[in-house]
Short mmCIF file of C-alpha atoms in Angstrom, two decimals:
data_model
loop_
_atom_site.label_atom_id
_atom_site.label_comp_id
_atom_site.label_asym_id
_atom_site.label_seq_id
_atom_site.Cartn_x
_atom_site.Cartn_y
_atom_site.Cartn_z
CA MET A 1 93.97 81.60 45.98
CA GLN A 2 96.91 81.90 46.28
CA THR A 3 98.61 83.50 43.58
CA ALA A 4 96.11 86.25 44.38
CA PHE A 5 96.43 86.44 48.07
CA ASP A 6 100.51 87.00 46.88
CA PHE A 7 99.69 89.85 44.34
CA ASN A 8 97.40 90.89 47.42
CA ALA A 9 100.16 91.17 49.97
CA ILE A 10 102.45 92.42 47.19
CA ALA A 11 100.13 95.38 46.22
CA ASN A 12 99.47 96.33 49.53
CA PHE A 13 103.04 96.47 51.05
CA ASN A 14 104.34 99.86 52.41
CA PRO A 15 107.98 99.46 53.35
CA LEU A 16 107.97 102.66 55.54
CA LYS A 17 105.40 100.80 57.59
CA THR A 18 107.57 97.34 57.67
CA ALA A 19 110.79 99.79 58.54
CA TYR A 20 108.49 100.89 61.60
CA GLN A 21 107.33 97.53 62.81
CA ALA A 22 110.44 95.94 61.88
CA LEU A 23 112.15 99.07 64.48
CA GLN A 24 109.63 98.72 67.52
CA TRP A 25 110.05 94.45 66.47
CA SER A 26 113.57 94.95 67.27
CA LYS A 27 113.53 97.32 70.36
CA ASN A 28 111.24 95.01 72.10
CA ILE A 29 113.63 91.95 71.10
CA PHE A 30 116.73 93.67 72.55
CA GLY A 31 114.61 94.37 75.85
CA LEU A 32 113.77 90.92 76.18
CA ALA A 33 117.33 90.01 75.70
CA HIS A 34 118.76 92.58 78.22
CA LYS A 35 116.16 91.25 80.74
CA ASN A 36 117.18 87.79 80.79
CA ALA A 37 121.09 88.61 80.74
CA SER A 38 120.80 90.94 83.52
CA THR A 39 117.98 88.46 85.59
CA GLN A 40 120.57 85.50 84.98
CA VAL A 41 123.72 87.89 86.37
CA GLY A 42 121.69 88.56 88.82
CA LYS A 43 120.81 85.28 90.75
CA THR A 44 124.54 84.44 89.95
CA LEU A 45 125.56 87.61 91.69
CA PHE A 46 122.93 86.20 94.40
CA PRO A 47 121.91 83.54 94.85
CA ALA A 48 118.16 81.98 94.78
CA ASN A 49 118.00 81.93 98.82
CA SER A 50 119.64 85.64 99.09
CA VAL A 51 117.66 86.26 96.45
CA ALA A 52 115.74 90.15 97.32
CA GLU A 53 112.20 91.23 97.07
CA GLY A 54 112.37 93.39 94.35
CA GLN A 55 114.53 90.47 92.59
CA ALA A 56 111.22 88.03 92.42
CA ARG A 57 109.31 88.37 89.19
CA PRO A 58 105.92 86.89 88.52
CA VAL A 59 105.39 83.83 86.68
CA ILE A 60 103.59 84.88 83.44
CA ASP A 61 101.83 81.51 81.76
CA GLU A 62 101.00 81.28 77.92
CA LYS A 63 97.77 82.80 77.28
CA VAL A 64 98.82 86.40 79.37
CA LEU A 65 101.56 86.42 77.12
CA ALA A 66 99.25 85.66 74.21
CA TYR A 67 97.21 88.20 75.67
CA LEU A 68 100.32 90.54 75.89
CA LYS A 69 101.49 90.03 72.09
CA MET A 70 97.93 91.11 71.10
CA ARG A 71 98.12 93.96 72.51
CA TYR A 72 101.03 94.68 71.64
CA GLU A 73 100.51 94.60 68.43
CA ALA A 74 97.37 96.55 68.29
CA LEU A 75 99.21 99.34 69.90
CA LEU A 76 101.76 99.11 66.70
CA GLU A 77 99.02 99.46 64.18
CA GLN A 78 96.96 102.53 66.31
CA ASP A 79 100.55 104.30 66.57
CA TRP A 80 101.31 103.59 62.67
CA ASN A 81 97.58 104.44 61.55
CA ASP A 82 97.25 107.65 63.66
CA ALA A 83 100.52 108.95 62.26
CA GLN A 84 98.86 107.64 59.07
CA ALA A 85 95.83 110.67 60.01
CA GLY A 86 98.03 113.41 60.55
CA PHE A 87 97.74 113.45 64.33
CA TYR A 88 101.56 113.24 64.22
CA PRO A 89 104.61 113.56 61.58
CA ILE A 90 105.41 110.05 60.23
CA ASP A 91 108.95 110.55 61.27
CA LEU A 92 108.24 110.61 64.91
CA LEU A 93 107.97 107.21 64.65
CA PHE A 94 111.18 106.61 64.45
CA ASP A 95 112.44 109.07 67.10
CA THR A 96 114.83 107.10 68.66
CA PRO A 97 118.00 108.09 70.28
CA TRP A 98 120.64 105.65 69.30
CA ASP A 99 122.94 107.77 70.23
CA GLU A 100 122.02 107.79 74.37
CA VAL A 101 121.62 103.89 73.24
CA ALA A 102 125.13 103.49 72.45
CA ARG A 103 126.49 105.95 75.07
CA TYR A 104 125.01 104.57 78.19
CA TYR A 105 123.89 101.01 77.61
CA PRO A 106 127.46 100.33 79.62
CA ALA A 107 126.40 102.57 82.36
CA VAL A 108 122.82 100.43 82.59
CA TRP A 109 125.00 97.23 83.24
CA LEU A 110 127.49 99.34 85.35
CA ASP A 111 124.60 100.69 87.86
CA LEU A 112 123.11 97.16 87.94
CA PRO A 113 125.06 95.62 90.66
CA LEU A 114 123.86 98.59 93.21
CA LEU A 115 120.30 98.43 92.20
CA TRP A 116 120.94 94.71 93.19
CA GLN A 117 122.90 95.46 95.95
CA ARG A 118 120.00 97.89 97.05
CA ALA A 119 116.82 95.97 96.76
CA GLN A 120 118.28 92.55 98.85
CA SER A 121 119.35 94.94 101.07
CA LYS A 122 115.88 97.09 101.23
CA ARG A 123 117.26 100.26 100.86
CA TYR A 124 114.53 102.18 99.43
CA GLN A 125 115.63 105.48 100.62
CA ASP A 126 119.63 105.62 99.05
CA PHE A 127 120.97 108.63 98.13
CA SER A 128 124.82 110.01 97.05
CA ALA A 129 126.27 111.91 99.75
CA GLU A 130 126.14 114.79 97.60
CA ILE A 131 122.26 114.52 97.08
CA ASP A 132 119.91 117.37 98.81
CA THR A 133 117.00 115.41 99.74
CA SER A 134 115.60 118.96 101.75
CA GLY A 135 112.71 120.44 100.77
CA TYR A 136 111.20 117.67 98.81
CA PRO A 137 108.00 115.54 100.04
CA LYS A 138 108.64 112.47 101.37
CA TYR A 139 107.02 110.18 99.17
CA TYR A 140 109.05 111.24 96.76
CA LEU A 141 112.27 110.50 98.39
CA GLN A 142 112.07 107.05 96.87
CA ASN A 143 114.89 104.88 94.81
CA PHE A 144 111.97 103.79 92.29
CA HIS A 145 112.58 101.21 90.35
CA TYR A 146 115.90 100.76 92.85
CA GLN A 147 117.33 103.36 90.39
CA THR A 148 120.39 104.99 92.23
CA ASP A 149 119.65 108.84 93.65
CA GLY A 150 116.08 107.98 92.78
CA TYR A 151 114.98 111.26 90.06
CA LEU A 152 118.03 113.74 91.76
CA SER A 153 121.35 113.10 89.94
CA ASP A 154 121.97 113.70 86.69
CA THR A 155 123.14 110.35 86.20
CA SER A 156 119.21 109.05 86.69
CA ALA A 157 118.30 111.29 83.97
CA LYS A 158 121.12 109.98 82.00
CA LEU A 159 120.28 106.61 82.39
CA TYR A 160 116.26 106.86 82.78
CA ASP A 161 114.76 106.82 79.32
CA LEU A 162 116.82 104.01 78.13
CA GLN A 163 116.01 102.23 81.48
CA VAL A 164 111.98 102.92 80.52
CA GLU A 165 112.78 101.86 77.01
CA LEU A 166 114.10 98.26 78.11
CA LEU A 167 111.55 97.86 81.10
CA PHE A 168 108.43 97.94 77.75
CA GLY A 169 110.29 96.67 75.16
CA GLY A 170 111.11 100.22 73.36
CA MET A 171 107.00 100.69 73.69
CA ALA A 172 107.29 103.92 76.59
CA ASP A 173 107.41 106.39 72.61
CA PRO A 174 104.15 104.65 71.16
CA MET A 175 102.26 104.66 74.74
CA ARG A 176 103.01 108.72 75.11
CA ARG A 177 101.88 109.17 71.43
CA ARG A 178 98.35 108.50 72.66
CA ILE A 179 98.04 111.75 74.42
CA LEU A 180 98.28 112.93 70.40
CA PRO A 181 95.31 112.08 68.89
CA LEU A 182 93.48 112.82 72.13
CA LEU A 183 94.88 116.76 72.33
CA LYS A 184 94.34 116.95 68.34
CA ARG A 185 90.37 116.48 68.59
CA PHE A 186 90.24 117.92 71.20
CA PHE A 187 91.47 121.60 70.06
CA ALA A 188 89.79 120.30 66.41
CA ARG A 189 86.10 120.44 68.79
CA ASN A 190 87.01 123.68 70.62
CA GLU A 191 88.33 126.82 69.17
CA ARG A 192 90.54 128.02 71.53
CA GLY A 193 92.53 131.03 70.47
CA ASN A 194 95.99 132.39 68.34
CA SER A 195 98.43 130.59 71.17
CA PRO A 196 96.70 127.86 72.93
CA LYS A 197 98.53 126.78 76.11
CA ILE A 198 99.58 123.08 76.72
CA LEU A 199 101.05 122.18 80.29
CA ASP A 200 103.02 118.95 81.04
CA VAL A 201 103.04 117.72 84.15
CA ALA A 202 105.64 115.67 85.79
CA CYS A 203 107.52 116.27 82.00
CA GLY A 204 110.48 114.77 83.07
CA THR A 205 113.49 114.69 80.73
CA GLY A 206 111.39 115.93 77.57
CA ARG A 207 109.96 113.27 75.93
CA THR A 208 106.46 113.86 75.76
CA LEU A 209 107.36 117.91 75.23
CA ARG A 210 109.44 116.79 72.04
CA GLN A 211 106.36 114.44 70.98
CA LEU A 212 103.89 117.34 71.59
CA ARG A 213 105.90 119.83 69.68
CA ALA A 214 106.56 118.02 66.86
CA ALA A 215 102.46 117.39 66.91
CA PHE A 216 102.33 120.82 67.62
CA PRO A 217 104.84 123.23 66.14
CA LYS A 218 102.49 126.79 67.26
CA VAL A 219 101.45 125.71 70.31
CA SER A 220 103.17 127.70 73.32
CA LEU A 221 104.17 124.90 75.46
CA TYR A 222 105.32 124.21 79.46
CA GLY A 223 106.37 121.98 81.41
CA VAL A 224 106.99 121.29 85.15
CA ASP A 225 109.09 118.37 87.43
CA LEU A 226 110.03 118.25 90.90
CA SER A 227 113.81 117.42 89.52
CA PRO A 228 116.23 119.72 88.97
CA ALA A 229 118.44 116.97 87.31
CA TYR A 230 115.50 115.96 84.94
CA LEU A 231 114.96 119.22 84.30
CA ARG A 232 118.11 119.80 82.79
CA LYS A 233 117.88 116.67 80.28
CA ALA A 234 114.66 118.20 79.28
CA ASN A 235 116.27 121.21 78.16
CA ARG A 236 119.17 119.67 76.53
CA LEU A 237 116.76 117.73 74.67
CA LEU A 238 114.36 119.87 73.62
CA SER A 239 117.16 122.59 72.46
CA GLN A 240 117.78 119.93 69.84
CA ASN A 241 113.72 121.28 68.41
CA PRO A 242 113.78 123.90 65.81
CA GLY A 243 111.29 126.24 66.89
CA GLU A 244 110.02 128.52 70.56
CA LEU A 245 111.50 126.06 73.60
CA PRO A 246 109.12 125.05 76.25
CA GLN A 247 108.86 126.78 79.41
CA LEU A 248 110.76 124.45 81.91
CA LEU A 249 109.91 124.87 85.92
CA GLN A 250 111.15 123.41 88.99
CA ALA A 251 107.75 122.99 91.41
CA ASN A 252 105.67 119.79 92.68
CA ALA A 253 102.68 119.62 90.96
CA GLU A 254 100.75 119.75 94.15
CA ALA A 255 101.07 123.37 94.16
CA LEU A 256 101.64 124.43 90.63
CA PRO A 257 102.86 128.01 90.40
CA TYR A 258 100.32 129.22 87.92
CA GLN A 259 97.65 131.34 87.90
CA ASP A 260 93.81 130.19 87.85
CA SER A 261 92.20 129.43 84.33
CA TYR A 262 95.73 129.65 81.97
CA PHE A 263 96.05 126.57 80.59
CA ASP A 264 93.94 125.08 77.45
CA ALA A 265 94.80 121.59 77.57
CA VAL A 266 96.89 119.51 80.53
CA ALA A 267 98.74 116.35 79.93
CA SER A 268 100.52 113.84 82.27
CA VAL A 269 102.11 111.17 81.25
CA PHE A 270 103.64 108.02 83.57
CA LEU A 271 103.21 110.02 87.05
CA PHE A 272 99.93 108.85 89.21
CA HIS A 273 101.41 105.48 90.12
CA GLU A 274 104.14 107.11 91.94
CA LEU A 275 102.16 109.32 94.11
CA PRO A 276 100.22 108.45 97.59
CA GLY A 277 96.51 108.68 97.52
CA THR A 278 96.16 112.19 97.98
CA ALA A 279 98.92 113.39 96.66
CA ARG A 280 97.37 112.17 93.37
CA GLN A 281 94.10 114.11 94.43
CA ASN A 282 95.94 117.18 95.26
CA VAL A 283 97.31 116.95 91.59
CA ILE A 284 94.25 116.82 89.90
CA ASP A 285 93.19 119.38 91.64
CA GLU A 286 95.86 121.74 91.15
CA CYS A 287 95.50 120.68 86.94
CA TYR A 288 91.73 121.83 87.52
CA ARG A 289 92.79 124.87 88.87
CA VAL A 290 95.16 125.92 86.37
CA LEU A 291 92.72 124.95 83.23
CA GLN A 292 90.95 127.46 81.64
CA PRO A 293 87.03 126.45 81.72
CA GLY A 294 86.73 124.36 78.78
CA GLY A 295 89.77 122.93 78.68
CA MET A 296 91.18 119.22 78.86
CA LEU A 297 93.00 117.38 81.19
CA VAL A 298 94.99 113.92 79.61
CA ILE A 299 96.24 111.27 81.56
CA CYS A 300 98.03 108.83 80.55
CA ASP A 301 99.34 106.11 82.77
CA SER A 302 99.94 102.05 84.05
CA ILE A 303 97.00 99.73 83.41
CA GLN A 304 94.65 99.75 86.18
CA LEU A 305 92.70 96.04 86.88
CA HIS A 306 89.72 97.51 86.05
CA ASP A 307 91.52 97.98 81.87
CA SER A 308 92.75 94.27 81.92
CA LYS A 309 92.01 91.46 85.05
CA GLU A 310 93.99 89.12 82.58
CA LEU A 311 97.03 90.86 83.78
CA SER A 312 96.03 90.99 87.10
CA PRO A 313 99.21 89.07 88.19
CA MET A 314 101.52 90.89 86.18
CA MET A 315 100.38 93.91 88.05
CA GLU A 316 99.68 92.60 91.27
CA GLY A 317 103.78 91.76 91.24
CA PHE A 318 104.68 95.22 89.55
CA SER A 319 105.47 97.07 93.45
CA SER A 320 108.18 94.80 94.64
CA THR A 321 109.45 93.70 91.41
CA PHE A 322 110.76 97.29 90.61
CA HIS A 323 109.92 98.93 93.81
CA GLU A 324 106.61 101.30 93.15
CA PRO A 325 105.68 101.15 96.39
CA TYR A 326 102.88 103.41 95.99
CA TYR A 327 101.14 101.15 92.73
CA LYS A 328 99.40 98.80 94.59
CA ASP A 329 97.02 101.56 95.79
CA TYR A 330 97.00 102.96 92.30
CA ILE A 331 96.03 100.25 90.10
CA HIS A 332 93.07 100.11 92.40
CA ASP A 333 92.32 103.81 92.72
CA ASP A 334 89.06 105.01 91.00
CA LEU A 335 90.50 108.18 89.07
CA THR A 336 87.15 108.49 86.91
CA GLN A 337 86.06 108.96 91.26
CA ARG A 338 89.02 111.47 91.49
CA LEU A 339 88.67 113.66 88.77
CA GLU A 340 84.79 114.18 89.45
CA SER A 341 85.25 115.26 93.27
CA ALA A 342 87.59 117.75 91.62
CA GLY A 343 85.21 119.35 89.58
CA PHE A 344 86.15 117.28 85.98
CA THR A 345 83.28 116.42 83.50
CA ASP A 346 82.95 114.50 80.25
CA ILE A 347 84.98 112.20 81.85
CA ALA A 348 86.74 109.04 79.50
CA CYS A 349 88.92 105.99 79.73
CA GLU A 350 90.60 104.17 77.14
CA ALA A 351 93.22 101.84 77.01
CA HIS A 352 96.21 100.50 74.89
CA TYR A 353 98.89 97.73 75.39
CA LEU A 354 100.02 98.31 78.91
CA SER A 355 98.96 101.90 79.15
CA THR A 356 95.38 103.39 80.32
CA TYR A 357 94.51 106.90 79.11
CA PHE A 358 91.97 109.33 80.95
CA THR A 359 90.47 112.05 79.63
CA ALA A 360 88.50 114.54 81.84
CA CYS A 361 86.95 119.00 80.71
CA LYS A 362 86.70 121.35 83.26
CA PRO A 363 83.09 123.17 82.47
CA LEU A 364 82.67 126.09 80.98
#
């Protein structure tokens, strides 16, 4: 039996899959090491009796850690299988910006003392003098994650992708990629003409658009974001790819600058947990307006309480730990009801690792 088992293991060995898993686990280990080191340094600079609300992390017991590991491994397997199935190219699994890691990781450490000071003093709307904050909605003028200048500086845009990778242990891109099979299946079921159009709402630095381009080389891509700095970063990132560049616009997702029924599909990744409830509904309404009849909206965002009660302590503590002022409301929010009130039908929801995914269609 042992010999047969060993033979089967050797016969089924896939070096490319092993390389992918090793890459992801190395990112996870690096992310954990960074969190542990930064926490220890933070405690040294800010002793326990003066640690800010934002530095207190929820205690995660062994059962929750085991549950997280199970979901982590399930996402790795799903990501690999979907690439094997042709939903996106295999090389997308290895699309890691190592040059940015080397260039910006020291800057992440240099920014941490400012983050700790901001958290301790509870300065949540702290922007550099040269940042023009006029014209933005009040809810947007936040130091989300206590990061310097919120989403409004080039430095913030440069550090963001690395900071998110550290936060999620290298799983940000695999979570983003879950929208690709959903969109692929939608377009396989629905004939949308010769040049379908996809809009990425709150496209940020362009990571999702980069993945969409790899999966849909002939689709017309559009991106909208409130931050000019993040759009500049997106333009630099996307210009590295051959083929047509996505069309990027600076705009508030509550008032999308497109005509009615313009897009075949609309995607939004990691936006809704950073919006107050009223803005969430306004964005959903706008997505409905700009979709063609029969078009699909796909949302990727943080898990909610209905996805996994096992992770509720972690979710409840996330808001203060990382200064996400609308997160507590978000995890209780009924997005299905919001989608229905906008007019969407065929609403479905699934969860992978730390993200939830909604798909919804605009009736014909």
